[in-house]
Amino acid sequence: MATTDSRPAGGIDRRALNRAFLARQLLSGRHVMTAEAALEHLVGLQAQAPFPPYYGLWSRLEGFRPQELADLLTGRRAVRIALMRGTVHLVTAADCLRLRPCFQPFLERGLTANFAKDLGGLDVAEVAEAARSLLAREPHTVGDLTTALRMAWPDRPANALGNVVRSLLPVVQIPPRGVWGMSGQPTYALAQDWIGGEMEAEAGIDDLVLRYLAAFGPATVKDIQAWSGLTRLRAVVERLRPRLVSLRDEEGRELLDLPDAPRPEGDAPVPVRYLAPYDNAILSHADRTRILSDEYRKAIATKNAVIPGTILVDGFVAGAWRIDQGRASTTLDVQLFTRIGGREREELTAEGERLLEFAADEGASRELRVVDA
């Protein structure tokens, strides 16, 4: 990882902010690290689709193979659970127990806000206890669970009842969901039953903020709130201020950081990288221009909130990619948003070939197609 900048706290320009962020995200070069250690450092990987976490680790770790993460899931050392921003994240089992209490109030508020009409007059705690009893006997698919709950509450939509379960209970999505090369319906189990242990008694918000800065900093209070979905974090930051350093970006905004975190120079070389779909590297700040311009943010926006894989050139998003995979052939389509050439073009091609090798079935033909801006 890049060496720590020992200069006094002060200003930081956009390129230096970019380089600091890439270093925290393990994107300034591939790292020799276990998948479990990377999940811990990154505070999980966004995982509402089953397989993006595999691409996220491939882009960051030297020699990563899908079986390593699959083994964590089947061995119950990593789980898929709703956490930051109410979205499903893949985290270590230990982080599941540590982090879920931090987001319980947020999930409950979201349930009330998003399903007020469907849940009006309903005792949601009673629904949650009924679901807990069902799940204590055995895991249930979401469909089977909501069908059982609708027998008691037939006038309530299945989607609303399912979200009561997801929001009020610490449920994890169990394998084969999320296991590389396999498919399966979302199936819930209670986290404590699946991985053992108990949820932390108190929400560790201070630790959550410090870990965010270690993986995503330097950052403003608004950035921390955008990543987590939590509000009123300024008081937490003020409590932590003696342990932090203060920087100013080019707009004069205060960025908080850990004193010993890496802050390379803005001209530090960084490799071309293919980021996973839904990668938290482009989703975890109120101001994403440290890695994604406002223009290109619009280019990757979709009506159904699907976030494609993106490509970093000189540290910033410069294109998007998608992979079409079959047993006989695998195609990687790259759409560039800007023209690139020379060494970066060679890197783009070489890294694309490595991605194809990672994703394709053995013996399948592979094709890389690049569409220039």
CSV table of C-alpha atoms in Angstrom, one decimal:
chain,number,residue,atom,x,y,z
A,1,MET,CA,0.0,0.0,0.0
A,2,ALA,CA,1.1,3.6,-0.6
A,3,THR,CA,3.2,5.2,2.1
A,4,THR,CA,1.6,7.6,4.6
A,5,ASP,CA,1.9,11.3,3.9
A,6,SER,CA,3.6,12.9,7.0
A,7,ARG,CA,2.8,16.5,6.0
A,8,PRO,CA,0.7,18.6,8.4
A,9,ALA,CA,-3.0,18.6,8.0
A,10,GLY,CA,-4.1,21.3,5.5
A,11,GLY,CA,-5.5,21.4,2.0
A,12,ILE,CA,-6.0,18.4,-0.3
A,13,ASP,CA,-6.8,18.8,-4.0
A,14,ARG,CA,-9.0,16.4,-6.1
A,15,ARG,CA,-6.2,14.3,-7.5
A,16,ALA,CA,-4.6,13.8,-4.1
A,17,LEU,CA,-8.0,13.0,-2.6
A,18,ASN,CA,-8.4,10.4,-5.4
A,19,ARG,CA,-5.1,8.8,-4.7
A,20,ALA,CA,-5.8,8.6,-1.0
A,21,PHE,CA,-9.2,7.1,-1.6
A,22,LEU,CA,-7.8,4.5,-4.1
A,23,ALA,CA,-5.2,3.5,-1.5
A,24,ARG,CA,-7.9,2.9,1.2
A,25,GLN,CA,-10.0,1.0,-1.3
A,26,LEU,CA,-7.1,-1.4,-2.2
A,27,LEU,CA,-7.3,-0.1,-5.8
A,28,SER,CA,-3.8,1.5,-6.2
A,29,GLY,CA,-2.4,-2.0,-6.7
A,30,ARG,CA,-3.5,-5.6,-6.1
A,31,HIS,CA,-2.8,-6.7,-2.5
A,32,VAL,CA,-1.7,-9.9,-1.0
A,33,MET,CA,-4.5,-10.4,1.5
A,34,THR,CA,-7.2,-12.9,2.3
A,35,ALA,CA,-10.8,-12.3,1.1
A,36,GLU,CA,-11.9,-12.3,4.7
A,37,ALA,CA,-9.4,-9.6,5.7
A,38,ALA,CA,-10.4,-7.5,2.6
A,39,LEU,CA,-14.1,-7.8,3.5
A,40,GLU,CA,-13.2,-6.6,7.1
A,41,HIS,CA,-11.1,-3.7,5.9
A,42,LEU,CA,-13.7,-2.5,3.3
A,43,VAL,CA,-16.5,-2.9,5.8
A,44,GLY,CA,-18.2,-5.3,3.4
A,45,LEU,CA,-19.1,-5.2,-0.3
A,46,GLN,CA,-22.4,-4.2,-1.7
A,47,ALA,CA,-24.2,-7.3,-2.8
A,48,GLN,CA,-27.8,-6.9,-3.8
A,49,ALA,CA,-26.9,-8.9,-6.9
A,50,PRO,CA,-25.2,-12.3,-6.2
A,51,PHE,CA,-21.9,-12.0,-7.9
A,52,PRO,CA,-20.5,-8.5,-7.9
A,53,PRO,CA,-18.5,-9.1,-4.7
A,54,TYR,CA,-16.4,-11.6,-6.5
A,55,TYR,CA,-15.4,-9.0,-9.1
A,56,GLY,CA,-14.9,-6.5,-6.4
A,57,LEU,CA,-12.3,-8.8,-4.7
A,58,TRP,CA,-10.8,-9.8,-8.0
A,59,SER,CA,-10.0,-6.2,-8.8
A,60,ARG,CA,-8.3,-5.7,-5.4
A,61,LEU,CA,-6.5,-8.9,-4.4
A,62,GLU,CA,-3.6,-10.7,-5.9
A,63,GLY,CA,-4.5,-14.2,-7.1
A,64,PHE,CA,-8.1,-14.1,-5.8
A,65,ARG,CA,-10.2,-17.1,-6.9
A,66,PRO,CA,-14.0,-17.4,-6.5
A,67,GLN,CA,-13.8,-20.5,-4.4
A,68,GLU,CA,-12.2,-18.5,-1.6
A,69,LEU,CA,-15.3,-16.3,-1.2
A,70,ALA,CA,-17.7,-19.2,-1.8
A,71,ASP,CA,-16.0,-21.1,1.0
A,72,LEU,CA,-16.5,-18.2,3.4
A,73,LEU,CA,-20.2,-18.2,2.6
A,74,THR,CA,-20.8,-21.9,2.8
A,75,GLY,CA,-18.5,-22.1,5.9
A,76,ARG,CA,-20.7,-19.4,7.6
A,77,ARG,CA,-17.7,-17.0,8.0
A,78,ALA,CA,-19.3,-14.4,5.7
A,79,VAL,CA,-23.0,-13.5,5.2
A,80,ARG,CA,-25.3,-11.4,3.1
A,81,ILE,CA,-27.4,-9.0,5.2
A,82,ALA,CA,-29.1,-5.6,4.8
A,83,LEU,CA,-26.9,-3.0,6.4
A,84,MET,CA,-25.6,0.3,5.0
A,85,ARG,CA,-28.3,2.4,3.2
A,86,GLY,CA,-30.6,-0.6,3.8
A,87,THR,CA,-28.9,-2.5,1.0
A,88,VAL,CA,-27.6,-6.0,1.1
A,89,HIS,CA,-23.9,-6.2,1.9
A,90,LEU,CA,-21.6,-9.2,2.1
A,91,VAL,CA,-19.7,-8.9,5.4
A,92,THR,CA,-17.8,-11.2,7.7
A,93,ALA,CA,-19.7,-13.1,10.3
A,94,ALA,CA,-18.1,-11.0,13.0
A,95,ASP,CA,-19.1,-7.8,11.3
A,96,CYS,CA,-22.6,-9.0,10.9
A,97,LEU,CA,-22.9,-9.2,14.7
A,98,ARG,CA,-21.0,-5.9,15.2
A,99,LEU,CA,-22.7,-3.8,12.5
A,100,ARG,CA,-26.4,-4.8,12.4
A,101,PRO,CA,-27.3,-3.0,15.7
A,102,CYS,CA,-25.9,0.3,14.2
A,103,PHE,CA,-28.5,0.2,11.4
A,104,GLN,CA,-31.6,-1.2,13.3
A,105,PRO,CA,-33.1,2.3,13.9
A,106,PHE,CA,-32.4,3.3,10.3
A,107,LEU,CA,-34.1,0.1,8.9
A,108,GLU,CA,-37.1,0.7,11.2
A,109,ARG,CA,-37.5,4.3,10.0
A,110,GLY,CA,-37.3,3.2,6.4
A,111,LEU,CA,-40.0,0.6,6.9
A,112,THR,CA,-42.3,3.2,8.3
A,113,ALA,CA,-41.5,5.7,5.6
A,114,ASN,CA,-41.8,3.3,2.6
A,115,PHE,CA,-44.7,1.1,3.7
A,116,ALA,CA,-46.9,3.4,5.8
A,117,LYS,CA,-49.9,2.8,3.6
A,118,ASP,CA,-49.6,-1.0,3.5
A,119,LEU,CA,-48.7,-1.3,7.2
A,120,GLY,CA,-51.1,1.2,8.7
A,121,GLY,CA,-52.8,-0.2,11.8
A,122,LEU,CA,-50.6,-3.3,11.8
A,123,ASP,CA,-48.7,-4.4,14.8
A,124,VAL,CA,-45.4,-5.0,13.0
A,125,ALA,CA,-43.7,-6.4,16.1
A,126,GLU,CA,-46.3,-9.2,16.1
A,127,VAL,CA,-45.4,-9.9,12.4
A,128,ALA,CA,-41.7,-10.0,13.2
A,129,GLU,CA,-42.3,-12.4,16.1
A,130,ALA,CA,-44.3,-14.7,13.9
A,131,ALA,CA,-41.5,-14.7,11.4
A,132,ARG,CA,-38.9,-15.3,14.1
A,133,SER,CA,-40.8,-18.4,15.2
A,134,LEU,CA,-41.0,-19.7,11.6
A,135,LEU,CA,-37.3,-19.1,11.0
A,136,ALA,CA,-36.2,-20.6,14.4
A,137,ARG,CA,-37.5,-23.9,13.1
A,138,GLU,CA,-35.8,-23.8,9.7
A,139,PRO,CA,-34.7,-21.3,7.0
A,140,HIS,CA,-37.4,-20.1,4.6
A,141,THR,CA,-37.4,-18.7,1.1
A,142,VAL,CA,-38.8,-15.2,1.0
A,143,GLY,CA,-41.7,-16.4,-0.9
A,144,ASP,CA,-42.6,-19.2,1.5
A,145,LEU,CA,-42.1,-16.9,4.5
A,146,THR,CA,-44.4,-14.2,3.2
A,147,THR,CA,-47.0,-16.8,2.1
A,148,ALA,CA,-47.1,-18.2,5.7
A,149,LEU,CA,-47.4,-14.7,7.1
A,150,ARG,CA,-50.2,-13.8,4.7
A,151,MET,CA,-52.2,-16.7,6.2
A,152,ALA,CA,-52.4,-14.6,9.4
A,153,TRP,CA,-52.5,-11.2,7.6
A,154,PRO,CA,-54.2,-11.9,4.3
A,155,ASP,CA,-55.1,-8.2,3.7
A,156,ARG,CA,-51.4,-7.1,3.7
A,157,PRO,CA,-49.2,-7.2,0.6
A,158,ALA,CA,-46.5,-9.8,0.5
A,159,ASN,CA,-43.8,-7.2,-0.2
A,160,ALA,CA,-44.7,-5.2,2.8
A,161,LEU,CA,-44.7,-8.2,5.1
A,162,GLY,CA,-41.3,-9.3,3.7
A,163,ASN,CA,-39.9,-5.9,4.4
A,164,VAL,CA,-41.1,-6.1,8.0
A,165,VAL,CA,-39.0,-9.3,8.4
A,166,ARG,CA,-36.0,-7.7,6.6
A,167,SER,CA,-36.1,-4.5,8.7
A,168,LEU,CA,-37.0,-5.8,12.2
A,169,LEU,CA,-35.1,-9.1,12.2
A,170,PRO,CA,-31.4,-9.7,11.6
A,171,VAL,CA,-31.9,-12.1,8.7
A,172,VAL,CA,-29.2,-13.3,6.4
A,173,GLN,CA,-29.5,-14.7,2.9
A,174,ILE,CA,-28.0,-18.2,3.0
A,175,PRO,CA,-26.3,-20.3,0.3
A,176,PRO,CA,-26.6,-21.2,-2.4
A,177,ARG,CA,-27.6,-17.6,-2.9
A,178,GLY,CA,-24.4,-15.7,-3.6
A,179,VAL,CA,-22.2,-18.8,-4.2
A,180,TRP,CA,-20.2,-18.4,-7.5
A,181,GLY,CA,-21.6,-20.5,-10.3
A,182,MET,CA,-24.8,-21.4,-8.4
A,183,SER,CA,-28.2,-19.9,-8.2
A,184,GLY,CA,-30.9,-19.9,-5.6
A,185,GLN,CA,-33.9,-17.9,-4.4
A,186,PRO,CA,-33.2,-15.5,-1.5
A,187,THR,CA,-33.6,-17.7,1.6
A,188,TYR,CA,-33.6,-16.2,5.1
A,189,ALA,CA,-32.2,-17.5,8.4
A,190,LEU,CA,-31.8,-15.7,11.6
A,191,ALA,CA,-28.2,-14.4,11.8
A,192,GLN,CA,-27.6,-15.7,15.3
A,193,ASP,CA,-28.8,-19.2,14.3
A,194,TRP,CA,-26.8,-19.3,11.1
A,195,ILE,CA,-23.4,-18.1,12.3
A,196,GLY,CA,-23.7,-18.5,16.1
A,197,GLY,CA,-23.0,-15.7,18.6
A,198,GLU,CA,-25.2,-12.8,19.6
A,199,MET,CA,-25.6,-9.3,18.2
A,200,GLU,CA,-23.5,-6.6,20.0
A,201,ALA,CA,-25.5,-5.2,22.9
A,202,GLU,CA,-24.8,-1.6,21.8
A,203,ALA,CA,-24.4,0.0,18.4
A,204,GLY,CA,-20.7,0.9,17.9
A,205,ILE,CA,-21.2,4.1,15.9
A,206,ASP,CA,-17.8,5.5,16.8
A,207,ASP,CA,-16.0,2.5,15.5
A,208,LEU,CA,-18.2,2.5,12.4
A,209,VAL,CA,-17.1,6.1,11.6
A,210,LEU,CA,-13.5,5.3,12.2
A,211,ARG,CA,-13.6,2.2,9.9
A,212,TYR,CA,-15.4,4.2,7.2
A,213,LEU,CA,-12.5,6.8,7.2
A,214,ALA,CA,-10.0,3.9,7.1
A,215,ALA,CA,-11.6,2.5,4.0
A,216,PHE,CA,-13.2,5.5,2.3
A,217,GLY,CA,-11.6,8.7,3.7
A,218,PRO,CA,-10.8,11.5,3.8
A,219,ALA,CA,-14.4,12.4,4.0
A,220,THR,CA,-17.0,15.0,5.1
A,221,VAL,CA,-19.7,14.3,7.6
A,222,LYS,CA,-22.2,14.3,4.6
A,223,ASP,CA,-20.0,11.6,3.0
A,224,ILE,CA,-20.2,9.4,6.0
A,225,GLN,CA,-24.0,9.8,6.2
A,226,ALA,CA,-24.4,9.1,2.4
A,227,TRP,CA,-22.5,5.8,2.8
A,228,SER,CA,-24.2,4.6,5.9
A,229,GLY,CA,-27.7,6.0,5.5
A,230,LEU,CA,-27.4,7.3,9.1
A,231,THR,CA,-28.1,10.9,10.1
A,232,ARG,CA,-27.0,13.2,12.9
A,233,LEU,CA,-23.4,12.0,12.8
A,234,ARG,CA,-21.9,15.4,13.3
A,235,ALA,CA,-22.1,14.9,17.1
A,236,VAL,CA,-20.2,11.6,16.6
A,237,VAL,CA,-17.5,13.2,14.6
A,238,GLU,CA,-17.1,16.0,17.2
A,239,ARG,CA,-16.7,13.3,19.9
A,240,LEU,CA,-14.0,11.7,17.7
A,241,ARG,CA,-12.3,14.9,16.7
A,242,PRO,CA,-9.3,14.5,19.0
A,243,ARG,CA,-8.5,11.3,17.2
A,244,LEU,CA,-8.8,12.8,13.7
A,245,VAL,CA,-7.1,15.3,11.4
A,246,SER,CA,-8.9,18.0,9.5
A,247,LEU,CA,-8.2,18.8,5.8
A,248,ARG,CA,-9.9,21.2,3.4
A,249,ASP,CA,-10.7,20.3,-0.2
A,250,GLU,CA,-10.7,22.7,-3.2
A,251,GLU,CA,-14.2,23.9,-2.3
A,252,GLY,CA,-13.2,24.7,1.2
A,253,ARG,CA,-15.1,21.8,2.8
A,254,GLU,CA,-13.8,20.1,5.8
A,255,LEU,CA,-12.6,16.5,5.3
A,256,LEU,CA,-11.9,14.3,8.4
A,257,ASP,CA,-9.3,11.6,8.3
A,258,LEU,CA,-7.2,9.3,10.4
A,259,PRO,CA,-3.8,10.7,11.2
A,260,ASP,CA,-1.8,7.7,9.9
A,261,ALA,CA,-4.0,6.8,6.9
A,262,PRO,CA,-2.2,6.8,3.5
A,263,ARG,CA,-2.4,10.0,1.6
A,264,PRO,CA,-0.2,9.7,-1.5
A,265,GLU,CA,0.7,12.6,-3.8
A,266,GLY,CA,-1.8,13.4,-6.5
A,267,ASP,CA,0.6,12.4,-9.3
A,268,ALA,CA,1.2,8.8,-7.9
A,269,PRO,CA,0.7,6.3,-10.7
A,270,VAL,CA,-2.4,4.0,-10.5
A,271,PRO,CA,-3.4,1.1,-12.7
A,272,VAL,CA,-6.4,0.7,-14.9
A,273,ARG,CA,-9.1,-1.1,-13.0
A,274,TYR,CA,-12.4,-2.8,-13.8
A,275,LEU,CA,-14.7,-2.1,-10.8
A,276,ALA,CA,-17.5,-4.4,-10.0
A,277,PRO,CA,-21.2,-3.5,-10.6
A,278,TYR,CA,-22.5,-1.7,-7.6
A,279,ASP,CA,-19.0,-1.2,-6.3
A,280,ASN,CA,-19.0,0.9,-3.1
A,281,ALA,CA,-16.0,2.8,-4.4
A,282,ILE,CA,-18.4,4.9,-6.6
A,283,LEU,CA,-21.5,4.8,-4.3
A,284,SER,CA,-20.2,5.9,-0.9
A,285,HIS,CA,-19.8,9.7,-0.9
A,286,ALA,CA,-22.2,12.6,-1.1
A,287,ASP,CA,-19.7,14.2,-3.5
A,288,ARG,CA,-18.4,11.4,-5.7
A,289,THR,CA,-16.2,13.6,-7.9
A,290,ARG,CA,-13.1,12.1,-6.2
A,291,ILE,CA,-13.6,9.2,-8.6
A,292,LEU,CA,-16.7,9.9,-10.7
A,293,SER,CA,-17.5,13.1,-12.6
A,294,ASP,CA,-21.0,14.5,-12.5
A,295,GLU,CA,-21.2,14.0,-16.3
A,296,TYR,CA,-20.2,10.3,-16.1
A,297,ARG,CA,-22.5,9.8,-13.1
A,298,LYS,CA,-25.4,10.6,-15.4
A,299,ALA,CA,-23.9,8.2,-18.0
A,300,ILE,CA,-24.1,5.2,-15.7
A,301,ALA,CA,-27.5,6.1,-14.1
A,302,THR,CA,-30.4,3.8,-15.0
A,303,LYS,CA,-34.1,4.0,-14.3
A,304,ASN,CA,-34.1,0.8,-12.3
A,305,ALA,CA,-31.0,1.8,-10.2
A,306,VAL,CA,-28.8,-0.9,-11.7
A,307,ILE,CA,-25.2,0.2,-11.4
A,308,PRO,CA,-22.9,-1.3,-14.1
A,309,GLY,CA,-19.3,-2.2,-13.8
A,310,THR,CA,-17.1,0.8,-14.3
A,311,ILE,CA,-13.5,1.3,-15.5
A,312,LEU,CA,-10.9,3.5,-13.8
A,313,VAL,CA,-8.3,5.2,-16.0
A,314,ASP,CA,-5.8,7.4,-14.1
A,315,GLY,CA,-7.9,6.8,-11.1
A,316,PHE,CA,-11.2,8.1,-12.4
A,317,VAL,CA,-14.2,6.5,-14.0
A,318,ALA,CA,-13.7,6.5,-17.8
A,319,GLY,CA,-16.1,3.9,-19.0
A,320,ALA,CA,-18.5,1.0,-18.2
A,321,TRP,CA,-18.4,-2.7,-18.8
A,322,ARG,CA,-20.7,-5.7,-18.9
A,323,ILE,CA,-20.0,-9.4,-19.3
A,324,ASP,CA,-22.2,-11.9,-21.1
A,325,GLN,CA,-21.4,-15.4,-19.9
A,326,GLY,CA,-22.3,-18.7,-21.3
A,327,ARG,CA,-20.8,-22.2,-21.2
A,328,ALA,CA,-19.5,-22.0,-24.7
A,329,SER,CA,-18.5,-18.3,-24.9
A,330,THR,CA,-18.0,-15.2,-22.7
A,331,THR,CA,-18.0,-11.7,-24.1
A,332,LEU,CA,-16.7,-8.6,-22.3
A,333,ASP,CA,-18.2,-5.4,-23.7
A,334,VAL,CA,-16.5,-2.1,-22.8
A,335,GLN,CA,-18.0,1.3,-23.5
A,336,LEU,CA,-15.5,4.2,-23.0
A,337,PHE,CA,-16.7,7.6,-22.1
A,338,THR,CA,-13.5,9.3,-23.3
A,339,ARG,CA,-10.8,8.5,-25.7
A,340,ILE,CA,-7.7,6.8,-24.3
A,341,GLY,CA,-4.5,5.6,-26.0
A,342,GLY,CA,-0.9,4.5,-25.5
A,343,ARG,CA,0.0,2.7,-22.2
A,344,GLU,CA,-3.5,3.1,-20.8
A,345,ARG,CA,-5.1,1.5,-23.8
A,346,GLU,CA,-2.7,-1.4,-23.5
A,347,GLU,CA,-3.5,-1.7,-19.8
A,348,LEU,CA,-7.3,-1.6,-20.5
A,349,THR,CA,-6.9,-4.5,-23.0
A,350,ALA,CA,-4.6,-6.6,-20.7
A,351,GLU,CA,-6.8,-6.1,-17.7
A,352,GLY,CA,-9.9,-7.0,-19.8
A,353,GLU,CA,-8.3,-10.2,-20.9
A,354,ARG,CA,-7.6,-11.0,-17.2
A,355,LEU,CA,-11.2,-10.3,-16.3
A,356,LEU,CA,-12.3,-12.7,-19.1
A,357,GLU,CA,-10.0,-15.4,-17.8
A,358,PHE,CA,-11.4,-14.9,-14.3
A,359,ALA,CA,-15.1,-15.0,-15.4
A,360,ALA,CA,-15.2,-17.5,-18.2
A,361,ASP,CA,-15.9,-21.2,-17.8
A,362,GLU,CA,-13.0,-23.4,-18.7
A,363,GLY,CA,-12.8,-24.1,-22.4
A,364,ALA,CA,-15.2,-21.3,-23.3
A,365,SER,CA,-14.2,-18.9,-26.1
A,366,ARG,CA,-13.5,-15.3,-25.0
A,367,GLU,CA,-14.0,-12.0,-26.7
A,368,LEU,CA,-13.2,-8.5,-25.6
A,369,ARG,CA,-15.1,-5.7,-27.5
A,370,VAL,CA,-14.2,-2.1,-26.9
A,371,VAL,CA,-16.4,0.8,-28.1
A,372,ASP,CA,-14.6,4.1,-28.1
A,373,ALA,CA,-16.2,7.4,-27.1
